[in-house]
Coordinates of C-alpha atoms (C1' of nucleotides) in Angstrom, one line a residue:
Chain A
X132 CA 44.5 -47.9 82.2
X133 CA 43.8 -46.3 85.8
X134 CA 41.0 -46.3 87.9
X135 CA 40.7 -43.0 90.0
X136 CA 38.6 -41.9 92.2
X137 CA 36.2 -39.0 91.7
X138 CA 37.1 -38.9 87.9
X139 CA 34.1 -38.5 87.2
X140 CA 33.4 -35.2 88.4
X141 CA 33.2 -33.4 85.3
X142 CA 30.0 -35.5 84.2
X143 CA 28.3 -34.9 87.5
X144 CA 29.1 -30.6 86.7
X145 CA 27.5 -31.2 83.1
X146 CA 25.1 -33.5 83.9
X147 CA 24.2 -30.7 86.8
X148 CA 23.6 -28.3 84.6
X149 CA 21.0 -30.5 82.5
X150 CA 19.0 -31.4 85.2
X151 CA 18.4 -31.2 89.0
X152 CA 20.4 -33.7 90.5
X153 CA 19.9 -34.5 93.9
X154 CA 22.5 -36.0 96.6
X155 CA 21.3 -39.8 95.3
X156 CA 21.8 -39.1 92.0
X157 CA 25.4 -37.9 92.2
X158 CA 26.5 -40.6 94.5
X159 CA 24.9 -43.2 91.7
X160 CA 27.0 -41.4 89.1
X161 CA 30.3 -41.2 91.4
X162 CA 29.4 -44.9 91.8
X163 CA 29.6 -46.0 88.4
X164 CA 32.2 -48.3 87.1
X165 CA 34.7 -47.0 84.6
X166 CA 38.7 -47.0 83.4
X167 CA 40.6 -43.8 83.1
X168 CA 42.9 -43.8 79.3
X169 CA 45.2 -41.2 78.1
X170 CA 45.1 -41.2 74.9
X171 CA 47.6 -39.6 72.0
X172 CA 46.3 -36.8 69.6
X173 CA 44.6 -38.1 66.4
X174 CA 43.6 -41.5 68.4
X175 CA 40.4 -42.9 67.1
X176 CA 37.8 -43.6 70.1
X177 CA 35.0 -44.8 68.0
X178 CA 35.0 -46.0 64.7
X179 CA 31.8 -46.5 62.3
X180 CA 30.8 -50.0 62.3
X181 CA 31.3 -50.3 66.1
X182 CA 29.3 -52.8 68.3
X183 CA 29.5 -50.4 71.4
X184 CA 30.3 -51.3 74.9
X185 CA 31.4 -48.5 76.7
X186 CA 30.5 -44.9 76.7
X187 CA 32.9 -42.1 76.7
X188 CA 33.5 -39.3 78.7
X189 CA 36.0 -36.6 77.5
X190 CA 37.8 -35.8 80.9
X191 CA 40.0 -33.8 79.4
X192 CA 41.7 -32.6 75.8
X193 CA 39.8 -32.0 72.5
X194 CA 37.7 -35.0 70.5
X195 CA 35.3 -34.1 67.2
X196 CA 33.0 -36.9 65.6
X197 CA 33.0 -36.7 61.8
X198 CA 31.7 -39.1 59.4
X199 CA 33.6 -39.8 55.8
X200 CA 32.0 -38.5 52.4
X201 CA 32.1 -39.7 48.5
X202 CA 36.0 -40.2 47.7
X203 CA 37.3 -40.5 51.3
X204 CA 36.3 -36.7 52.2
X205 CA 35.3 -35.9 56.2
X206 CA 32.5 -33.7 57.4
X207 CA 33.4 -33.0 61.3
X208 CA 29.9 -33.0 62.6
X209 CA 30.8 -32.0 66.4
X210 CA 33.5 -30.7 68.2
X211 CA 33.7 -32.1 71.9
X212 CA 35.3 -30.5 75.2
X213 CA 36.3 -31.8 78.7
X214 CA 32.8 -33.1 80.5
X215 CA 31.5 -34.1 77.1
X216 CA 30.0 -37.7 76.6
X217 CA 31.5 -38.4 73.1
X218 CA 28.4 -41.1 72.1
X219 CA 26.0 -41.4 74.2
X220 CA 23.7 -42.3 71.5
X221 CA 25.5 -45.2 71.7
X222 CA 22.8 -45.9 75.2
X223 CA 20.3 -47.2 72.5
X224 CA 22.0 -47.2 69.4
X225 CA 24.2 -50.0 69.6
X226 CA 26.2 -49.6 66.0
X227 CA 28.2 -46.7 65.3
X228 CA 27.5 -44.6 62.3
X229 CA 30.2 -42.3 62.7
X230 CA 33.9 -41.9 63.8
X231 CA 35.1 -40.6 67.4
X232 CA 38.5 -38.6 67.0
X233 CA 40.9 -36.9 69.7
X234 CA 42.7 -34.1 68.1
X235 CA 44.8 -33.4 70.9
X236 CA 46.2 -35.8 73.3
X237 CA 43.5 -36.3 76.1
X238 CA 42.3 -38.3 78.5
X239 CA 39.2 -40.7 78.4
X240 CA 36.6 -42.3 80.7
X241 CA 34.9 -45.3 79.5
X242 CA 32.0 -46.6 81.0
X243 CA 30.2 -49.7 80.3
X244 CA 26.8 -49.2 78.9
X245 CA 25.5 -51.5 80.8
X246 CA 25.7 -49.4 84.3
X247 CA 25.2 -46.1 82.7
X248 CA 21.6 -47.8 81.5
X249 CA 21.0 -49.2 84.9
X250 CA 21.6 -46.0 86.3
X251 CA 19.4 -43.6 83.7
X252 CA 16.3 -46.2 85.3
X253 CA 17.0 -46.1 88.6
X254 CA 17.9 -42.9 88.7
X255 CA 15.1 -40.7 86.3
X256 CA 17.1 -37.4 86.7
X257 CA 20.3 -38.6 85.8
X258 CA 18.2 -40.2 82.7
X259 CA 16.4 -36.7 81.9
X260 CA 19.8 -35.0 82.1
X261 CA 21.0 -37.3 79.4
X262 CA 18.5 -37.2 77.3
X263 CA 18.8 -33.8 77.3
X264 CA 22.2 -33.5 76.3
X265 CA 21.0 -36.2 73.2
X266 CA 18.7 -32.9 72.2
X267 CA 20.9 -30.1 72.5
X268 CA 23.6 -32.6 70.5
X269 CA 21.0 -32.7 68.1
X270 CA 20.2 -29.2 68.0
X271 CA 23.6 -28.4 67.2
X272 CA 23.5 -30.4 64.5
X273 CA 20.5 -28.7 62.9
X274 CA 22.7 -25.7 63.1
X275 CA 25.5 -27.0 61.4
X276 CA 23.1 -28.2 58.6
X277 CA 22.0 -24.6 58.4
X278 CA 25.5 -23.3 58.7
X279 CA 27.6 -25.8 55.7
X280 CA 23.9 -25.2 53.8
X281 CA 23.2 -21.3 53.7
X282 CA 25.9 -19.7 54.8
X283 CA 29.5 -18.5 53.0
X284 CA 33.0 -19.1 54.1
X285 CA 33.1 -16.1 56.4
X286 CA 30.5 -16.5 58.4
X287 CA 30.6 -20.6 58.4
X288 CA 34.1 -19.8 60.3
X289 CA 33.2 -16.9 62.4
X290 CA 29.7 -19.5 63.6
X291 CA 32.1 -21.9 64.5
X292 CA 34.1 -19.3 66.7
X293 CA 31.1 -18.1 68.3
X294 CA 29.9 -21.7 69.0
X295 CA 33.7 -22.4 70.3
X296 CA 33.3 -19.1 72.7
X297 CA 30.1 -19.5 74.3
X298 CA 30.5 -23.6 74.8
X299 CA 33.4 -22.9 76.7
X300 CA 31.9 -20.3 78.7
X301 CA 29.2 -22.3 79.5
X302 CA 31.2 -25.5 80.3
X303 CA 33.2 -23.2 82.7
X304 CA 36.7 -23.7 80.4
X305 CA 38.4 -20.7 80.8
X306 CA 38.7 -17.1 78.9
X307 CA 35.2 -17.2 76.0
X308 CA 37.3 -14.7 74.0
X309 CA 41.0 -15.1 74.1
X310 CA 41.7 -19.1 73.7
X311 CA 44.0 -21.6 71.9
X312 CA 42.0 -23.0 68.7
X313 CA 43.7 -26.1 69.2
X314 CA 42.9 -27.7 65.5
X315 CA 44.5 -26.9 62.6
X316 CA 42.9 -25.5 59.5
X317 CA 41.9 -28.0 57.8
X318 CA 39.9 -29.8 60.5
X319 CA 38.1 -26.3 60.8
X320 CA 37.9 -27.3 57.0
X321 CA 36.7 -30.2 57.5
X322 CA 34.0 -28.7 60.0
X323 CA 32.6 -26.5 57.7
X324 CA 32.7 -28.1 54.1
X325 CA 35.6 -25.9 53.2
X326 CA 39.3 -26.4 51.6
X327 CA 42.1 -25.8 54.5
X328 CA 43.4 -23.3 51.9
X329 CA 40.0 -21.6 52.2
X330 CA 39.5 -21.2 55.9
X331 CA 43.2 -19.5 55.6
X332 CA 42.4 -17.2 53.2
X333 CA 38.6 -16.7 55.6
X334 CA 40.9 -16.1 58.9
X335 CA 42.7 -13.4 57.0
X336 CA 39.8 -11.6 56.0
X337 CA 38.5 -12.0 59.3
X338 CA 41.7 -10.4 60.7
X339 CA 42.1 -7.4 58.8
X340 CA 38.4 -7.1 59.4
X341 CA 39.6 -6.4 62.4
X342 CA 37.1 -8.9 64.4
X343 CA 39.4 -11.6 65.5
X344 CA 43.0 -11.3 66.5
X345 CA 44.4 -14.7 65.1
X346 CA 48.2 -15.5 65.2
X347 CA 49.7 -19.2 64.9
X348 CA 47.0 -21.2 66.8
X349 CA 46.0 -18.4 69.6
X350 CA 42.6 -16.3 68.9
X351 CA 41.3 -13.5 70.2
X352 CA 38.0 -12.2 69.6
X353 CA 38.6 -8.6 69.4
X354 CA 35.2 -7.8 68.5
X355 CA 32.6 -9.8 69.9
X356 CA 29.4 -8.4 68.6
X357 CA 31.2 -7.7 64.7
X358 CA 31.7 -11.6 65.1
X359 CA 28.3 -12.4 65.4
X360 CA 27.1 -10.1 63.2
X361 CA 29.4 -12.0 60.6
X362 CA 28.0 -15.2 61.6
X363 CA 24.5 -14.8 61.9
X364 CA 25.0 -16.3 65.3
X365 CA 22.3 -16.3 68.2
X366 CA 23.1 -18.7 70.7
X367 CA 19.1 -20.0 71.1
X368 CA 20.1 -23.7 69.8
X369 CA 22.7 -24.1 72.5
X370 CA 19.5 -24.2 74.7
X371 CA 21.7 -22.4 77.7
X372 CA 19.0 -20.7 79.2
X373 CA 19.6 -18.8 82.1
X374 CA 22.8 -20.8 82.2
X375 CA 24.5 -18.4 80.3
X376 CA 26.9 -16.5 82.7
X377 CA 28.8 -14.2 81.1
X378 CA 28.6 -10.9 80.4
X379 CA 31.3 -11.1 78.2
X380 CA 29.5 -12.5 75.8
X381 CA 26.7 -10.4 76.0
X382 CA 24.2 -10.7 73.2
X383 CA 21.1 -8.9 71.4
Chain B
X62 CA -10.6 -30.3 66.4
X63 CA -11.8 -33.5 66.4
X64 CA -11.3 -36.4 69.3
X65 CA -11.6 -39.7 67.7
X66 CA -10.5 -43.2 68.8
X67 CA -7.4 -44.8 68.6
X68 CA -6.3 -42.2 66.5
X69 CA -2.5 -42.8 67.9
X70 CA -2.3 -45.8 66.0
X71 CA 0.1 -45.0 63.8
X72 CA 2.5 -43.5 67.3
X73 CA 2.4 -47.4 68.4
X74 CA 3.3 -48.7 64.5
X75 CA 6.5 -46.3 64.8
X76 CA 7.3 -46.9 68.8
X77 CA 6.8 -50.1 68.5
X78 CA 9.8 -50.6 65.9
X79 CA 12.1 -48.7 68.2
X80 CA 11.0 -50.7 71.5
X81 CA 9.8 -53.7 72.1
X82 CA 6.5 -52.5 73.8
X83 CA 4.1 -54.7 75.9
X84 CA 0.2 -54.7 76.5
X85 CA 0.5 -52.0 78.9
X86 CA 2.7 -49.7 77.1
X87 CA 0.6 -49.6 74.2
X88 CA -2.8 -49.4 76.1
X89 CA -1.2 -46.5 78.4
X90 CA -0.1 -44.4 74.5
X91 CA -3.5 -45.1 73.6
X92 CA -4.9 -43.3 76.5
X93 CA -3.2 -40.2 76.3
X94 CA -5.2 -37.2 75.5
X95 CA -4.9 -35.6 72.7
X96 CA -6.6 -33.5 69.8
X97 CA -6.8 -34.2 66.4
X98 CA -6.6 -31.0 63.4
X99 CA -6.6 -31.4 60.1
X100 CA -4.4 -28.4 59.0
X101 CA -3.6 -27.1 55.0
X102 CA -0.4 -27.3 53.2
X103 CA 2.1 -25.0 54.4
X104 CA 1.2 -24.4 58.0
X105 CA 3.3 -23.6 60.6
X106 CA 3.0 -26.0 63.4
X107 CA 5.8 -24.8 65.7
X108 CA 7.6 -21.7 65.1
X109 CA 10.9 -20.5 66.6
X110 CA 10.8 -19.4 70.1
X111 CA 7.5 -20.6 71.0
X112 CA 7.4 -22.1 74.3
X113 CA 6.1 -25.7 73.7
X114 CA 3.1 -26.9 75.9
X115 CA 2.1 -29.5 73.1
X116 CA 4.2 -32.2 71.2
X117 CA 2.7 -32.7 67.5
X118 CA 2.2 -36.2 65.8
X119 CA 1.7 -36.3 62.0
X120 CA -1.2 -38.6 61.2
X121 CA -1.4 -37.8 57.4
X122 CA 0.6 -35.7 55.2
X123 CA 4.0 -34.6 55.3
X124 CA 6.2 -31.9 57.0
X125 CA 9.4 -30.5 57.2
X126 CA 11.7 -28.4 59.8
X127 CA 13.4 -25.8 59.1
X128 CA 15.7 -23.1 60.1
X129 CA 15.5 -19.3 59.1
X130 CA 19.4 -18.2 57.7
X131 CA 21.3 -15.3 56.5
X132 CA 19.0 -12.9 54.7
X133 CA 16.0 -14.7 55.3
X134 CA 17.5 -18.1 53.3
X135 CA 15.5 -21.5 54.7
X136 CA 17.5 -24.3 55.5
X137 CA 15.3 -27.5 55.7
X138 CA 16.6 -29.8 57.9
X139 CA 14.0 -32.9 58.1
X140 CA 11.2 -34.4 56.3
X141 CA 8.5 -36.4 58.1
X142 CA 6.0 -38.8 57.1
X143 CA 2.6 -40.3 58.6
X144 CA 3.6 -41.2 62.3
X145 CA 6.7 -39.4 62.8
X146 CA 6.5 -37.0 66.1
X147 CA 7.5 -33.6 64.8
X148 CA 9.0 -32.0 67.9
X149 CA 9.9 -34.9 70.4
X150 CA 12.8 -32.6 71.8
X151 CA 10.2 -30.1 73.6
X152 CA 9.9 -32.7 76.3
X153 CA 12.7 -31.6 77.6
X154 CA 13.9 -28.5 75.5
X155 CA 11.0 -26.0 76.3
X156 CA 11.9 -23.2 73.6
X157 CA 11.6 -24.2 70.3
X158 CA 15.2 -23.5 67.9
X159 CA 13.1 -24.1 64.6
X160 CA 10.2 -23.8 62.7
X161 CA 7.9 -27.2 61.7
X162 CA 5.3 -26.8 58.9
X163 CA 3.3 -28.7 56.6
X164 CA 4.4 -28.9 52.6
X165 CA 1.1 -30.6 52.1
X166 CA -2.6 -31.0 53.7
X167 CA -2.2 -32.7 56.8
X168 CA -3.7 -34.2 59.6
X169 CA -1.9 -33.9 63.3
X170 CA -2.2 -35.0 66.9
X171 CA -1.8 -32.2 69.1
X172 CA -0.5 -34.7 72.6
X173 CA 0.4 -32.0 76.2
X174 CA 3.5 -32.6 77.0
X175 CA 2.7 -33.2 80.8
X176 CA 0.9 -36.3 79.7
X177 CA 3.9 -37.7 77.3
X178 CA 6.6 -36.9 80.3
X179 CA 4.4 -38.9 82.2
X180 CA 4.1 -42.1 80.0
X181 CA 8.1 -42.2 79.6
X182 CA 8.1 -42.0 83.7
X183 CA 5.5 -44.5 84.3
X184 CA 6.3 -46.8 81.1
X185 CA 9.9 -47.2 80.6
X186 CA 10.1 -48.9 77.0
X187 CA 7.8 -46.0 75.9
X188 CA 10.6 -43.8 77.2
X189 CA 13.2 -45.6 75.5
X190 CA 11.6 -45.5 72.0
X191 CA 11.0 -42.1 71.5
X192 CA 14.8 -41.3 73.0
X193 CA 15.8 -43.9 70.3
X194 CA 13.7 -41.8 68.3
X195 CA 15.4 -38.7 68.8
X196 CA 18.6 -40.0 68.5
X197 CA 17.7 -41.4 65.0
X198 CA 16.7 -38.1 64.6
X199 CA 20.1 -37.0 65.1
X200 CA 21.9 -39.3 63.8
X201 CA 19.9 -38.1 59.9
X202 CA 20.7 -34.6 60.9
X203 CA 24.7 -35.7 60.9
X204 CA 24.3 -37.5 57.9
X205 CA 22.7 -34.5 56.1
X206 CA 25.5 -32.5 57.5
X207 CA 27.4 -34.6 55.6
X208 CA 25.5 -33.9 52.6
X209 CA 25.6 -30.5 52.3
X210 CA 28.8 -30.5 53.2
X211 CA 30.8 -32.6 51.4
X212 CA 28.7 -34.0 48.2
X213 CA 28.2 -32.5 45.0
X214 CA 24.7 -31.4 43.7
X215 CA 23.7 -34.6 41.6
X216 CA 24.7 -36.8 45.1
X217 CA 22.9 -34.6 47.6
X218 CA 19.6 -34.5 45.3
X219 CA 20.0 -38.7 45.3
X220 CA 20.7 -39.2 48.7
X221 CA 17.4 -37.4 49.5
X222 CA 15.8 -39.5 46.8
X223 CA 17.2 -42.3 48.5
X224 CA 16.8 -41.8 52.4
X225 CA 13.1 -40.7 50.9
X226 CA 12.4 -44.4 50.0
X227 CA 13.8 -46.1 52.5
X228 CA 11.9 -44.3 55.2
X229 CA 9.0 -44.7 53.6
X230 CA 9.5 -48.6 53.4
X231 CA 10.5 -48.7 56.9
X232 CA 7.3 -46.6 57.4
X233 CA 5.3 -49.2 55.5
X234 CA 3.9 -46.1 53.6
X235 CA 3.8 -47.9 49.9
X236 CA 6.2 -48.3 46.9
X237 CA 9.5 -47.0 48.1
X238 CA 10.5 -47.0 44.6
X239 CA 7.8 -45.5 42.7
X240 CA 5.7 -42.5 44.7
X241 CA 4.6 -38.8 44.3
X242 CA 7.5 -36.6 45.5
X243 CA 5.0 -34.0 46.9
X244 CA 7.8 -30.9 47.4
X245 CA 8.1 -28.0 45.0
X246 CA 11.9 -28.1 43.6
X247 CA 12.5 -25.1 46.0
X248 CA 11.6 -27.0 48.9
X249 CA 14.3 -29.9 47.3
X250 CA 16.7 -27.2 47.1
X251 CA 16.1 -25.8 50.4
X252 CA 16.9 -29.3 51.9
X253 CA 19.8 -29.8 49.9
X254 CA 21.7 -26.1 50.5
X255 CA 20.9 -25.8 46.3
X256 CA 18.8 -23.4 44.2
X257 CA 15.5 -24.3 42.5
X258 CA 17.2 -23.7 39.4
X259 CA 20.1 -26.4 39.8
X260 CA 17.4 -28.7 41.2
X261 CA 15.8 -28.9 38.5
X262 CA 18.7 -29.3 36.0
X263 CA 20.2 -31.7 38.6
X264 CA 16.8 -33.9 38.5
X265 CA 17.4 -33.6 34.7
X266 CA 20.7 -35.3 34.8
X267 CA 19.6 -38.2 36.8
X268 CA 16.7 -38.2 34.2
X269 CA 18.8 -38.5 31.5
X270 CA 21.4 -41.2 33.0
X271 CA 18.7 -43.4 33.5
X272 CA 18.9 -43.6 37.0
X273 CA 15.4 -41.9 37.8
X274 CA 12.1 -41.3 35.9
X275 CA 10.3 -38.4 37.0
X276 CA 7.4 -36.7 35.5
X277 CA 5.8 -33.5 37.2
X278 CA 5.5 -34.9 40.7
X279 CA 5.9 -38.2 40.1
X280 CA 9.1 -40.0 40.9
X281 CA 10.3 -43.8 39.7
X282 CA 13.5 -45.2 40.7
X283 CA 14.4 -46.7 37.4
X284 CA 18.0 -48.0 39.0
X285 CA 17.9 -48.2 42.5
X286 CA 21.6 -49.6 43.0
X287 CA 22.6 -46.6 40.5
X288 CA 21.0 -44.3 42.1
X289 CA 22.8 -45.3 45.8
X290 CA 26.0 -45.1 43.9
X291 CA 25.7 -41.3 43.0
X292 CA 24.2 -40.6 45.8
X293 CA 27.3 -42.2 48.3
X294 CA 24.1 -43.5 49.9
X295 CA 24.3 -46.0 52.5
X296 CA 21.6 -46.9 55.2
X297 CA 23.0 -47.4 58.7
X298 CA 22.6 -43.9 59.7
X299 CA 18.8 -45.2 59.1
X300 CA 19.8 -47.7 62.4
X301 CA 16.8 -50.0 60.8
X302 CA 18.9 -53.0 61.6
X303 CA 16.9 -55.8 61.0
X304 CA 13.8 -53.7 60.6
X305 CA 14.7 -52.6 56.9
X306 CA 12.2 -55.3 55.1
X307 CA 12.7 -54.7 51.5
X308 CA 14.2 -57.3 48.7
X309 CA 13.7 -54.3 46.7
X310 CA 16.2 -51.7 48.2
X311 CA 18.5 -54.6 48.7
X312 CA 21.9 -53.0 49.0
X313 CA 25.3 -54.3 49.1
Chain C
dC79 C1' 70.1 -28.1 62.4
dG80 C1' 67.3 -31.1 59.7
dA81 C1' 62.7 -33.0 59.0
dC82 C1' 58.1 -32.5 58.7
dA83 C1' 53.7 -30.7 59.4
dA84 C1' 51.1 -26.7 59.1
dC85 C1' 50.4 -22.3 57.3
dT86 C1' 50.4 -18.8 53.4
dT87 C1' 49.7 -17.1 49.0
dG88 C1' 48.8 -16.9 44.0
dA89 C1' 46.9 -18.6 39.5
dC90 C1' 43.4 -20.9 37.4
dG91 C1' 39.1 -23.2 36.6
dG92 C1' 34.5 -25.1 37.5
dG93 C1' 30.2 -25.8 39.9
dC94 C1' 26.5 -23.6 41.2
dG95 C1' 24.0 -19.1 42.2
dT96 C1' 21.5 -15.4 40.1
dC97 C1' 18.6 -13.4 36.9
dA98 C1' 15.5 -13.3 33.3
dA99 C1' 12.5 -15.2 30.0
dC100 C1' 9.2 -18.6 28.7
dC101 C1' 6.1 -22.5 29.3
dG102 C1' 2.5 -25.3 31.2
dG103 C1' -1.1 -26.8 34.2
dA104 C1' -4.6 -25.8 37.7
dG105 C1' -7.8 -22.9 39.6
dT106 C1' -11.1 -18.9 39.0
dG107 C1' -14.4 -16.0 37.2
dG108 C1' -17.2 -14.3 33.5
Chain D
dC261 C1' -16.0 -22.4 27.2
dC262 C1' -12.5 -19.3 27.4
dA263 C1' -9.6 -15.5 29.4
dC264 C1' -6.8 -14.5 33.2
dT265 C1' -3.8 -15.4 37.0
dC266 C1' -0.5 -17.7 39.5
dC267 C1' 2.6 -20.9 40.9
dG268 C1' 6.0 -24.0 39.6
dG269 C1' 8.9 -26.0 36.2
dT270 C1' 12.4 -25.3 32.4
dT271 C1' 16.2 -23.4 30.2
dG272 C1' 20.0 -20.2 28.9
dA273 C1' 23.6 -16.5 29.9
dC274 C1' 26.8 -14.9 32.9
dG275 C1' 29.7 -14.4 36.8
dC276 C1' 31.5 -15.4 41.4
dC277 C1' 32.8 -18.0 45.3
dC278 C1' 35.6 -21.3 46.5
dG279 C1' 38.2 -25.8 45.1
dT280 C1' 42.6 -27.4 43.4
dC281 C1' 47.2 -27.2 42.7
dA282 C1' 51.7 -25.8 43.3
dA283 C1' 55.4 -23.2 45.4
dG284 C1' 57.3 -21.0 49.2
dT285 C1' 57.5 -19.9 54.3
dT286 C1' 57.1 -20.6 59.1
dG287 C1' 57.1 -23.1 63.3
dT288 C1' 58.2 -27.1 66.0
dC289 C1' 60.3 -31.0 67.7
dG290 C1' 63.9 -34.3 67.7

DNA sequence: CGACAACTTGACGGGCGTCAACCGGAGTGG
DNA sequence: CCACTCCGGTTGACGCCCGTCAAGTTGTCG
């Protein structure tokens, strides 16, 4: 474990984009107490059943939270990038009801409860922020309901890209439409209530469809609008707003 | 519209299981403004897109959210009972990523947001219940992911038989295990990602292994422990804790 | 270069969607 | 009191999407 200062900056750039946080708030979030863990791929953060003490904040690497089915089957219901606060339900909720997973080694933050709750009172903003990203959470999930309820295997994948493209957009993580799709195919399996087998044979289609370029675990989206015509995808539930930078990913 | 007295009663019953609220919090929910509308089945309280001025408490009746899909396919996504706030996430989420309507005649609580932002500012516990709130919310939405995702169509019909009664227990709404089931089989299937069709011969299987009785709109849990076991049903996602009163939906 | 995980592809089968027909109860109008 | 309508429930026939399984290939890391 290591203690760092300033690690916490990439809550205060999400967190910023929430809310309106002034000087105050910032230096009450830089203030926090927290310890700094690199953690392996595949390491479980959370587990269901947990008594929660700490928060966690994704500094950097890949995490989903999934939640096991009838015969020891997973649903992935979230995939979680560097800035993210992996359970933050966790503020009120103190049992988990669901697993916390890195699929790529990372590197964790975790922050005792305790502070983080002192802060959202003293500090309303900071509490508004989170709240906030409870909802959009929340929204996301309402999509995904819509997306493993409604939808067929081609455009439950090609969602998942889009979702993928315009998170890291708006979390400021690079390229939206040339990335590494750092999971392998049967967490995207997992993630959309299909076989591994299944999302191969999807990719393919997707491929020679011409709309994604898609070779070991690279992807490029050759054909932005195709994708989210595929998908059904409009970016509304992300609840970006005017937050939404990039002209890449133009829309509409 | 009507303006009667303590008609937020039942948003103190449902708070007041989330939070431990004192004399004050509850006197300050009871004098927020508000408007009272009795509204027919199937009306559309919030629709997608609309900019939210107004959250929506259900006095009577029950209500569902839902998002439009592919080719115009509904995918329910919540069911809501007498005291449940319908759209607690436009205190902070201003554009609306879903539609809310009725499924029967209801009665509602139209509250201005301005007033409710105000409460959770001035009356922290009030603020922390409905956040617990939401993320209950959200935490049903992951388990429903879940459902569609990974169960078959005999356990996603019983887990929503299931989550049905347990709510309303928790709700203190009457006989969790013998009520009227007041959707149309569409509306079942639209929650469950099934047709009508396989509703209705899924309904008939639990029928015939004894598990359920149910007779036009009326639904008996003949076996409840039965009926948790197809379903893969089990209640923390709820987060009742010690709240869940029943001997009768004893689990374990 | 060997081991192992992930990817790839094909064959086969089943769960559930689709469609169509029929039934049954509630409401409506004569 | 009955005919009509309409919505929802019920059931059967048929077919497809996607799961399962198995075999082979590729990529990666020690």
């Amino acid at each position: 474990m290591l203690r760092s200062v300033r690690a916490l900056e990439p809550l205060i750039g999400k967190l910023g984009r929430l809310a309106r946080l002034d000087e105050a708030d910032k230096a009450a979030l830089l203030d926090l107490p927290f310890l700094v863990e690199p953690v392996r791929a595949h390491y479980h953060l959370v587990r269901e059943g947990d008594r929660a003490t700490h928060c966690c904040l994704l500094l950097d690497g890949y995490a989903h939270r999934h939640k096991i089915g009838p015969s020891g089957s997973r649903q992935i219901v979230s995939f979680h990038f560097t800035g993210d606060v992996l359970d933050i339900q966790h503020l009120l909720l103190p049992i988990a009801d669901h697993d916390v997973q890195t699929f790529t080694p990372a590197t964790v933050a975790w922050i005792p409860i305790s502070a983080l709750r002192a802060v959202t009172l003293a500090r309303p903003a900071v509490g508004e922020a989170l709240w906030r990203d409870s909802l959009v959470d929340a929204s996301i999930f309402r999509e995904w309901v819509l997306n493993v309820g409604q939808r067929d295997a081609k455009a439950r994948v090609a969602h998942l890209l889009c979702e993928f493209a315009v998170r890291r957009e708006a979390a400021d993580l690079g390229s939206p439409t040339a990335f590494e799709l750092p999971m392998s195919q049967d967490v995207i399996g997992d993630a959309t209530g299909l076989s591994g087998a299944h999302v191969n044979r999807t990719l393919r289609a997707l491929r020679e469809a011409g709309v994604i370029d898609h070779r070991n675990r690279a992807l490029a989206i050759a054909d932005w609008r195709a994708l989210c015509r595929v998908a059904d995808f409009r970016p509304n539930y992300l609840h970006l707003y005017e937050n939404t930078p990039s002209a890449e990913l133009a829309y509409g």
